[in-house]
Structures are given as structure tokens and as C-alpha cells.
């Protein structure tokens, strides 16, 4: 039995840190384990320009407790008014690592997102030219499309046409939740050095839609894209644990206070920063793939983003007794519930 595993320090390729008090409360949960993270720009107002990204990066670094090392990788929120030259300058200076596409209205704070994809063509073309990746929230927002079908329809109606029209555009399909998305990634391009990758969250490897709806409604399991059927969860598990370099970790850890989750119109998001690495060790061990955990969490992401791997390491240990994971973390805005996997966890970060 493996009871200790040392891997290259992981990165989180999709993270929500928020701002102000919430930022200060949640940042240590990530910085404790992860060397870097792609920082989502869906603040209110969103992080649209290079100047806004620089200011947000400075606020994140100011919130980092002394003695912790963590590098925020900034993103710009793509709007129909985004200036291609501002994006190019932010990339050239090393400030931004990606641009984020939210279809307008798809998720939390996405009102400024894109409705008319023709309007962002000049930005996408500039990004293809300079090699700056586009991170996509892959759901259509058409009210006629069932929420459980929105990812698959996005691939056909939006993503594939954009990629065909913009050769060389590097794309990360973020927080994929369907076999359709995993199949699309595998059907396009090459295993190594291709232009298409996908992130998978910790929670989508663990829950299917029953977790949200069976035996009473469970708002803490509600996130977007919403968890799908069991067959999709199994397809995500297979992709994540396969060792295929096109799939890597993006937790989409998305803190909301309990008051905002446990409401008649509750917010979408699972907060997994605290226990993600322990849960991933459990998942990969369960699938007989502990040897692929390092690739998924620490190597495939840097390879896609053409960044060096972290030099530090992280050690996970397994104990006979289940480990204690806090039920929530305290913030000045109120408690934020930590994702409960629904099974005892024996792994912990040393
Ligand atoms: C995210 C959030 O709360 O900002 N919520 C979520 O359910 N994942 C937004 C997002 O990434 O969709
Ligand atoms: Zn997200």
C-alpha cells in the first residue's frame, strides 16, 4: 500500500480568489499547496484591461501572508469592447497568461461577457498571432437549451466554429463536465504541444447530478457547469487519470458565503481549495492511477501554457484513520463551506 507520495508542487489552472476580505480569507487555502494559479477575472466590475489586471495582481500579492510563495497568473475578461492592442501589450509585458471568454449570462458575474462572437474576432485573431491562450466557459446561454445540454451545444455552435475560423488560436476548455467535451479534446490535434487542452475540477471527478438533487436539494454541490450524469463523471475520471497531457487540474474553487449559497436563488460554485489535493489523491488511488496524479496536477498545465514546472515539491501522506477536514472556513463576510466529498478521506498534505 502506498502511504506517501511526493510530487512536483501543483498549480491550479482555474481559480476564483474574489477581492477584499474574501480574497484575504481564501488566498492562503490555495497558496498553502499550489505554486501558481490562473486567476479568474469575474470580479464586479470585471478585470477587462491590462491596467485592471495589474492592480488586481497587486491586491492579490498584498493579501498573501508573509512566508507563503504563490504566483497569480492573471487573465483578462473578454468583452465585445476589448481592445486587441491592450491585450497584446498586457501579454508582451508578461502581465497576463490568458484571456477568459464568458458567454454573456452563463455564470456568476458574466453579464459583461460576449453575445456576438463576431465582435471579438479581432481580439481572437491577435491572440492566435501572439500565442495567448483563450480560456472558455463552455456553455451556451440560449434559454431554449436545457442546462444539462449547454456544454455539448457550445462545442458544436460556438467553440468548433471559432477554432476553425481562427487557426492557431490556443484554447483551454475549462471545467469540462461531459464525455462530449473529453471526446472533442481527444479528437482534435496531437497529444503533445497541441492548441487545445481542458481543465477538470476536483468536484466533477467526485459528484454527479444526483448529489445535488437526491434526498433533498444540496446547494453546496451546485456549480456551473452543473454536474451531469454518472456516465459523464466516469468519462472525466478516465480522462483525468489517463496520463493524457491534454487534461489538467483547474479546481474552479469558487467561494460564496453560506448565506449566498443557502438561498432561494443560490450562487453557483464549490469551494475546494482547502482539500483538493487530498481528494485528488483519493480519486487517483481509487482508479489505480496515483502515478498519474503528478502529471494532472503539476506537469500537463505548465506544458500547455509553455511555463516551467515548479521546482518545489508537495508530499501527500495516507493515514489509517480518516483525516479531519474543516467543514468551513471563516471569512469576515460569513462562513464558506468546504466541499464535502461524501466519503472519508485518508490522504493529507504533509
Ligand atoms: C464561478 C463563480 O462563482 O465565480 N461559479 C461556478 O459555479 N463555477 C463562475 C464560473 O466559473 O462559472
Ligand atoms: Zn470558474
GROMACS .gro file of C-alpha atoms and ligand atoms in nm:
model
  363
    1UNK     CA    1   0.000   0.000   0.000
    2UNK     CA    2   0.131   0.347  -0.093
    3UNK     CA    3   0.123   0.570   0.212
    4UNK     CA    4   0.331   0.862   0.094
    5UNK     CA    5   0.362   1.037  -0.239
    6UNK     CA    6   0.589   1.327  -0.330
    7UNK     CA    7   0.510   1.521  -0.645
    8UNK     CA    8   0.623   1.844  -0.811
    9UNK     CA    9   0.434   2.129  -0.646
   10UNK     CA   10   0.098   2.158  -0.823
   11UNK     CA   11  -0.070   2.455  -0.992
   12UNK     CA   12  -0.437   2.542  -1.021
   13UNK     CA   13  -0.528   2.636  -1.379
   14UNK     CA   14  -0.868   2.787  -1.290
   15UNK     CA   15  -0.930   2.966  -0.961
   16UNK     CA   16  -1.164   3.231  -0.818
   17UNK     CA   17  -1.000   3.445  -0.550
   18UNK     CA   18  -1.252   3.734  -0.538
   19UNK     CA   19  -1.132   4.057  -0.375
   20UNK     CA   20  -1.108   4.238  -0.041
   21UNK     CA   21  -1.193   4.041   0.273
   22UNK     CA   22  -1.286   3.727   0.079
   23UNK     CA   23  -0.956   3.735  -0.111
   24UNK     CA   24  -0.763   3.758   0.216
   25UNK     CA   25  -0.961   3.470   0.363
   26UNK     CA   26  -0.935   3.225   0.072
   27UNK     CA   27  -0.591   3.300  -0.072
   28UNK     CA   28  -0.396   3.105   0.195
   29UNK     CA   29  -0.611   2.798   0.126
   30UNK     CA   30  -0.466   2.787  -0.226
   31UNK     CA   31  -0.117   2.927  -0.161
   32UNK     CA   32  -0.053   2.660   0.104
   33UNK     CA   33  -0.041   2.388  -0.165
   34UNK     CA   34  -0.025   2.546  -0.509
   35UNK     CA   35   0.265   2.731  -0.668
   36UNK     CA   36   0.058   2.926  -0.921
   37UNK     CA   37  -0.300   2.968  -1.031
   38UNK     CA   38  -0.483   3.110  -1.328
   39UNK     CA   39  -0.691   3.384  -1.165
   40UNK     CA   40  -1.043   3.429  -1.294
   41UNK     CA   41  -1.135   3.788  -1.382
   42UNK     CA   42  -1.509   3.777  -1.296
   43UNK     CA   43  -1.498   4.044  -1.029
   44UNK     CA   44  -1.762   4.315  -1.009
   45UNK     CA   45  -1.672   4.510  -1.220
   46UNK     CA   46  -1.473   4.254  -1.423
   47UNK     CA   47  -1.098   4.268  -1.489
   48UNK     CA   48  -1.107   4.381  -1.851
   49UNK     CA   49  -0.796   4.591  -1.918
   50UNK     CA   50  -0.426   4.542  -1.859
   51UNK     CA   51  -0.431   4.820  -1.601
   52UNK     CA   52  -0.710   4.649  -1.409
   53UNK     CA   53  -0.524   4.317  -1.419
   54UNK     CA   54  -0.207   4.481  -1.285
   55UNK     CA   55  -0.400   4.641  -0.999
   56UNK     CA   56  -0.574   4.310  -0.916
   57UNK     CA   57  -0.242   4.124  -0.922
   58UNK     CA   58  -0.101   4.378  -0.676
   59UNK     CA   59  -0.401   4.332  -0.444
   60UNK     CA   60  -0.352   3.954  -0.453
   61UNK     CA   61   0.018   3.982  -0.375
   62UNK     CA   62  -0.058   4.228  -0.092
   63UNK     CA   63  -0.306   3.975   0.053
   64UNK     CA   64  -0.053   3.692   0.052
   65UNK     CA   65   0.057   3.608   0.408
   66UNK     CA   66   0.428   3.653   0.483
   67UNK     CA   67   0.632   3.344   0.413
   68UNK     CA   68   0.395   3.195   0.155
   69UNK     CA   69   0.509   3.173  -0.204
   70UNK     CA   70   0.246   3.190  -0.474
   71UNK     CA   71   0.231   3.343  -0.821
   72UNK     CA   72  -0.104   3.465  -0.957
   73UNK     CA   73  -0.129   3.421  -1.334
   74UNK     CA   74  -0.361   3.695  -1.447
   75UNK     CA   75  -0.637   3.680  -1.708
   76UNK     CA   76  -0.840   3.942  -1.890
   77UNK     CA   77  -1.217   3.921  -1.915
   78UNK     CA   78  -1.311   3.931  -2.283
   79UNK     CA   79  -1.584   4.181  -2.372
   80UNK     CA   80  -1.718   4.299  -2.704
   81UNK     CA   81  -1.524   4.623  -2.647
   82UNK     CA   82  -1.188   4.463  -2.563
   83UNK     CA   83  -0.902   4.634  -2.745
   84UNK     CA   84  -0.669   4.384  -2.920
   85UNK     CA   85  -0.373   4.616  -2.867
   86UNK     CA   86  -0.434   4.638  -2.491
   87UNK     CA   87  -0.444   4.257  -2.478
   88UNK     CA   88  -0.123   4.230  -2.681
   89UNK     CA   89   0.056   4.482  -2.457
   90UNK     CA   90  -0.057   4.302  -2.139
   91UNK     CA   91   0.074   3.977  -2.284
   92UNK     CA   92   0.403   4.125  -2.405
   93UNK     CA   93   0.479   4.271  -2.062
   94UNK     CA   94   0.429   3.928  -1.903
   95UNK     CA   95   0.127   4.052  -1.707
   96UNK     CA   96  -0.141   3.821  -1.845
   97UNK     CA   97  -0.131   3.448  -1.915
   98UNK     CA   98  -0.472   3.406  -2.080
   99UNK     CA   99  -0.796   3.574  -2.183
  100UNK     CA  100  -1.126   3.446  -2.047
  101UNK     CA  101  -1.436   3.405  -2.259
  102UNK     CA  102  -1.770   3.405  -2.076
  103UNK     CA  103  -2.079   3.386  -2.291
  104UNK     CA  104  -2.292   3.672  -2.152
  105UNK     CA  105  -2.510   3.545  -1.870
  106UNK     CA  106  -2.354   3.198  -1.849
  107UNK     CA  107  -2.248   3.213  -1.483
  108UNK     CA  108  -2.160   3.426  -1.179
  109UNK     CA  109  -2.071   3.784  -1.283
  110UNK     CA  110  -2.076   3.715  -1.657
  111UNK     CA  111  -2.311   3.997  -1.761
  112UNK     CA  112  -2.027   4.175  -1.945
  113UNK     CA  113  -1.942   3.865  -2.147
  114UNK     CA  114  -1.980   3.803  -2.517
  115UNK     CA  115  -2.312   3.784  -2.701
  116UNK     CA  116  -2.199   3.850  -3.059
  117UNK     CA  117  -1.887   3.643  -3.124
  118UNK     CA  118  -1.814   3.834  -3.448
  119UNK     CA  119  -1.737   4.139  -3.236
  120UNK     CA  120  -1.441   3.967  -3.068
  121UNK     CA  121  -1.287   3.834  -3.391
  122UNK     CA  122  -1.006   4.096  -3.397
  123UNK     CA  123  -0.906   4.004  -3.040
  124UNK     CA  124  -0.909   3.631  -3.115
  125UNK     CA  125  -0.700   3.685  -3.427
  126UNK     CA  126  -0.447   3.889  -3.232
  127UNK     CA  127  -0.434   3.615  -2.966
  128UNK     CA  128  -0.371   3.347  -3.229
  129UNK     CA  129  -0.090   3.561  -3.371
  130UNK     CA  130   0.085   3.610  -3.035
  131UNK     CA  131   0.009   3.264  -2.890
  132UNK     CA  132  -0.203   3.388  -2.599
  133UNK     CA  133  -0.447   3.116  -2.482
  134UNK     CA  134  -0.824   3.164  -2.464
  135UNK     CA  135  -0.992   3.007  -2.161
  136UNK     CA  136  -1.354   2.926  -2.233
  137UNK     CA  137  -1.656   2.892  -2.010
  138UNK     CA  138  -1.815   2.645  -2.248
  139UNK     CA  139  -2.188   2.680  -2.208
  140UNK     CA  140  -2.441   2.840  -2.440
  141UNK     CA  141  -2.694   3.065  -2.271
  142UNK     CA  142  -2.985   3.018  -2.512
  143UNK     CA  143  -3.294   2.976  -2.292
  144UNK     CA  144  -3.418   2.704  -2.529
  145UNK     CA  145  -3.122   2.481  -2.448
  146UNK     CA  146  -3.158   2.256  -2.145
  147UNK     CA  147  -2.898   2.338  -1.880
  148UNK     CA  148  -2.761   1.983  -1.891
  149UNK     CA  149  -2.700   2.014  -2.269
  150UNK     CA  150  -2.538   2.357  -2.268
  151UNK     CA  151  -2.179   2.236  -2.276
  152UNK     CA  152  -2.226   1.993  -2.563
  153UNK     CA  153  -2.416   2.253  -2.766
  154UNK     CA  154  -2.144   2.514  -2.700
  155UNK     CA  155  -1.885   2.286  -2.859
  156UNK     CA  156  -2.086   2.250  -3.180
  157UNK     CA  157  -2.225   2.601  -3.209
  158UNK     CA  158  -1.951   2.822  -3.068
  159UNK     CA  159  -1.620   2.653  -2.992
  160UNK     CA  160  -1.566   2.448  -3.304
  161UNK     CA  161  -1.663   2.737  -3.538
  162UNK     CA  162  -1.430   2.977  -3.351
  163UNK     CA  163  -1.141   2.732  -3.373
  164UNK     CA  164  -1.199   2.667  -3.744
  165UNK     CA  165  -1.219   3.040  -3.815
  166UNK     CA  166  -0.906   3.119  -3.611
  167UNK     CA  167  -0.626   2.877  -3.698
  168UNK     CA  168  -0.354   2.873  -3.436
  169UNK     CA  169  -0.578   3.001  -3.155
  170UNK     CA  170  -0.479   2.817  -2.838
  171UNK     CA  171  -0.784   2.718  -2.633
  172UNK     CA  172  -0.843   2.573  -2.288
  173UNK     CA  173  -1.187   2.419  -2.245
  174UNK     CA  174  -1.236   2.493  -1.880
  175UNK     CA  175  -1.403   2.281  -1.614
  176UNK     CA  176  -1.532   2.024  -1.863
  177UNK     CA  177  -1.825   1.818  -1.736
  178UNK     CA  178  -1.917   1.586  -2.021
  179UNK     CA  179  -1.788   1.291  -2.219
  180UNK     CA  180  -1.864   1.506  -2.525
  181UNK     CA  181  -1.603   1.761  -2.418
  182UNK     CA  182  -1.340   1.498  -2.334
  183UNK     CA  183  -1.401   1.331  -2.671
  184UNK     CA  184  -1.375   1.664  -2.853
  185UNK     CA  185  -1.038   1.735  -2.690
  186UNK     CA  186  -0.906   1.392  -2.790
  187UNK     CA  187  -1.039   1.422  -3.145
  188UNK     CA  188  -0.852   1.747  -3.212
  189UNK     CA  189  -0.482   1.782  -3.270
  190UNK     CA  190  -0.198   1.599  -3.111
  191UNK     CA  191  -0.125   1.473  -2.763
  192UNK     CA  192   0.186   1.688  -2.735
  193UNK     CA  193   0.210   2.060  -2.785
  194UNK     CA  194  -0.132   2.099  -2.943
  195UNK     CA  195  -0.353   2.404  -2.938
  196UNK     CA  196  -0.633   2.251  -2.732
  197UNK     CA  197  -0.639   2.147  -2.369
  198UNK     CA  198  -0.902   2.106  -2.099
  199UNK     CA  199  -0.918   2.155  -1.727
  200UNK     CA  200  -1.116   1.930  -1.496
  201UNK     CA  201  -1.227   2.023  -1.145
  202UNK     CA  202  -1.191   1.809  -0.837
  203UNK     CA  203  -1.562   1.809  -0.763
  204UNK     CA  204  -1.664   1.695  -1.111
  205UNK     CA  205  -1.448   1.385  -1.058
  206UNK     CA  206  -1.646   1.308  -0.742
  207UNK     CA  207  -2.011   1.410  -0.782
  208UNK     CA  208  -2.275   1.354  -1.045
  209UNK     CA  209  -2.606   1.539  -1.063
  210UNK     CA  210  -2.771   1.309  -0.811
  211UNK     CA  211  -2.552   1.468  -0.543
  212UNK     CA  212  -2.735   1.795  -0.600
  213UNK     CA  213  -3.089   1.665  -0.624
  214UNK     CA  214  -3.145   1.332  -0.449
  215UNK     CA  215  -3.269   1.324  -0.090
  216UNK     CA  216  -3.321   1.699  -0.066
  217UNK     CA  217  -3.160   1.983  -0.257
  218UNK     CA  218  -2.790   2.029  -0.176
  219UNK     CA  219  -2.688   2.384  -0.272
  220UNK     CA  220  -2.322   2.328  -0.185
  221UNK     CA  221  -2.298   2.086  -0.480
  222UNK     CA  222  -2.447   2.337  -0.725
  223UNK     CA  223  -2.187   2.487  -0.955
  224UNK     CA  224  -2.162   2.581  -1.320
  225UNK     CA  225  -2.130   2.400  -1.544
  226UNK     CA  226  -2.368   2.186  -1.340
  227UNK     CA  227  -2.261   1.826  -1.268
  228UNK     CA  228  -2.401   1.582  -1.523
  229UNK     CA  229  -2.498   1.210  -1.530
  230UNK     CA  230  -2.276   0.938  -1.384
  231UNK     CA  231  -2.155   0.829  -1.730
  232UNK     CA  232  -2.006   1.177  -1.775
  233UNK     CA  233  -1.836   1.172  -1.435
  234UNK     CA  234  -1.678   0.838  -1.529
  235UNK     CA  235  -1.558   0.984  -1.860
  236UNK     CA  236  -1.396   1.273  -1.672
  237UNK     CA  237  -1.231   1.030  -1.430
  238UNK     CA  238  -1.094   0.833  -1.724
  239UNK     CA  239  -0.959   1.148  -1.891
  240UNK     CA  240  -0.801   1.292  -1.574
  241UNK     CA  241  -0.636   0.969  -1.461
  242UNK     CA  242  -0.523   0.857  -1.808
  243UNK     CA  243  -0.196   1.049  -1.815
  244UNK     CA  244  -0.310   1.225  -2.134
  245UNK     CA  245  -0.128   1.561  -2.134
  246UNK     CA  246  -0.426   1.748  -2.274
  247UNK     CA  247  -0.612   1.721  -1.942
  248UNK     CA  248  -0.503   1.911  -1.632
  249UNK     CA  249  -0.629   2.041  -1.299
  250UNK     CA  250  -0.835   2.357  -1.274
  251UNK     CA  251  -1.022   2.344  -0.944
  252UNK     CA  252  -1.270   2.623  -1.023
  253UNK     CA  253  -1.270   2.668  -0.646
  254UNK     CA  254  -1.537   2.938  -0.620
  255UNK     CA  255  -1.606   3.074  -0.271
  256UNK     CA  256  -1.952   3.202  -0.184
  257UNK     CA  257  -2.072   3.261   0.171
  258UNK     CA  258  -2.322   3.014   0.310
  259UNK     CA  259  -2.581   3.294   0.312
  260UNK     CA  260  -2.539   3.331  -0.064
  261UNK     CA  261  -2.540   2.955  -0.127
  262UNK     CA  262  -2.832   2.862   0.100
  263UNK     CA  263  -3.084   3.090  -0.059
  264UNK     CA  264  -3.396   3.076  -0.275
  265UNK     CA  265  -3.167   3.181  -0.562
  266UNK     CA  266  -2.834   3.036  -0.452
  267UNK     CA  267  -2.499   3.114  -0.612
  268UNK     CA  268  -2.312   2.859  -0.824
  269UNK     CA  269  -1.974   2.739  -0.705
  270UNK     CA  270  -1.797   2.472  -0.498
  271UNK     CA  271  -1.514   2.574  -0.266
  272UNK     CA  272  -1.243   2.309  -0.298
  273UNK     CA  273  -0.915   2.493  -0.246
  274UNK     CA  274  -0.874   2.356   0.107
  275UNK     CA  275  -0.899   1.984   0.035
  276UNK     CA  276  -0.840   1.945  -0.338
  277UNK     CA  277  -0.502   1.772  -0.322
  278UNK     CA  278  -0.620   1.522  -0.059
  279UNK     CA  279  -0.931   1.445  -0.262
  280UNK     CA  280  -0.732   1.402  -0.583
  281UNK     CA  281  -0.500   1.155  -0.412
  282UNK     CA  282  -0.809   0.959  -0.305
  283UNK     CA  283  -0.957   0.967  -0.655
  284UNK     CA  284  -0.637   0.872  -0.837
  285UNK     CA  285  -0.564   0.593  -0.588
  286UNK     CA  286  -0.917   0.458  -0.626
  287UNK     CA  287  -0.860   0.438  -1.002
  288UNK     CA  288  -0.518   0.276  -0.963
  289UNK     CA  289  -0.355   0.583  -1.113
  290UNK     CA  290  -0.159   0.751  -0.833
  291UNK     CA  291   0.138   0.761  -1.071
  292UNK     CA  292  -0.060   0.995  -1.298
  293UNK     CA  293  -0.154   1.246  -1.028
  294UNK     CA  294   0.165   1.446  -1.075
  295UNK     CA  295   0.105   1.482  -1.447
  296UNK     CA  296  -0.252   1.601  -1.398
  297UNK     CA  297  -0.181   1.842  -1.113
  298UNK     CA  298   0.177   1.956  -1.175
  299UNK     CA  299   0.307   1.885  -1.527
  300UNK     CA  300   0.044   1.896  -1.801
  301UNK     CA  301  -0.067   2.252  -1.719
  302UNK     CA  302   0.281   2.410  -1.740
  303UNK     CA  303   0.340   2.216  -2.062
  304UNK     CA  304   0.025   2.359  -2.221
  305UNK     CA  305   0.094   2.712  -2.100
  306UNK     CA  306   0.463   2.682  -2.200
  307UNK     CA  307   0.580   2.765  -1.850
  308UNK     CA  308   0.844   2.589  -1.638
  309UNK     CA  309   0.729   2.334  -1.384
  310UNK     CA  310   0.752   2.435  -1.019
  311UNK     CA  311   1.081   2.349  -0.853
  312UNK     CA  312   0.936   2.276  -0.509
  313UNK     CA  313   0.759   1.954  -0.417
  314UNK     CA  314   0.447   1.858  -0.224
  315UNK     CA  315   0.412   1.542  -0.017
  316UNK     CA  316   0.085   1.362   0.044
  317UNK     CA  317   0.058   1.105   0.320
  318UNK     CA  318  -0.206   0.843   0.385
  319UNK     CA  319  -0.317   0.756   0.735
  320UNK     CA  320  -0.523   0.464   0.862
  321UNK     CA  321  -0.771   0.691   1.031
  322UNK     CA  322  -0.976   0.941   0.831
  323UNK     CA  323  -0.832   1.292   0.841
  324UNK     CA  324  -1.021   1.591   0.972
  325UNK     CA  325  -1.116   1.848   0.709
  326UNK     CA  326  -1.273   2.173   0.830
  327UNK     CA  327  -1.639   2.197   0.739
  328UNK     CA  328  -1.599   2.563   0.656
  329UNK     CA  329  -1.354   2.849   0.666
  330UNK     CA  330  -1.435   3.173   0.844
  331UNK     CA  331  -1.441   3.498   0.649
  332UNK     CA  332  -1.549   3.847   0.759
  333UNK     CA  333  -1.844   3.808   0.520
  334UNK     CA  334  -1.953   3.481   0.686
  335UNK     CA  335  -1.855   3.114   0.664
  336UNK     CA  336  -1.765   2.949   0.332
  337UNK     CA  337  -1.839   2.577   0.328
  338UNK     CA  338  -1.559   2.347   0.214
  339UNK     CA  339  -1.661   2.086  -0.046
  340UNK     CA  340  -1.767   1.763   0.127
  341UNK     CA  341  -1.680   1.464  -0.093
  342UNK     CA  342  -1.926   1.241   0.093
  343UNK     CA  343  -1.667   0.978   0.185
  344UNK     CA  344  -1.392   0.954   0.447
  345UNK     CA  345  -1.058   1.091   0.328
  346UNK     CA  346  -0.731   0.934   0.443
  347UNK     CA  347  -0.487   1.150   0.249
  348UNK     CA  348  -0.346   1.476   0.371
  349UNK     CA  349  -0.078   1.719   0.257
  350UNK     CA  350   0.225   1.679   0.482
  351LIG     C1  351  -1.798   3.054  -1.062
  351LIG     C2  352  -1.801   3.171  -0.965
  351LIG     O1  353  -1.865   3.159  -0.860
  351LIG     O2  354  -1.741   3.274  -0.994
  351LIG     N1  355  -1.902   2.961  -1.028
  351LIG     C3  356  -1.906   2.830  -1.060
  351LIG     O3  357  -2.009   2.767  -1.036
  351LIG     N2  358  -1.804   2.770  -1.114
  351LIG     C4  359  -1.809   3.103  -1.200
  351LIG     C5  360  -1.772   3.001  -1.304
  351LIG     O4  361  -1.656   2.964  -1.318
  351LIG     O5  362  -1.862   2.954  -1.374
  352LIG    ZN1  363  -1.482   2.930  -1.260
   0.00000   0.00000   0.00000
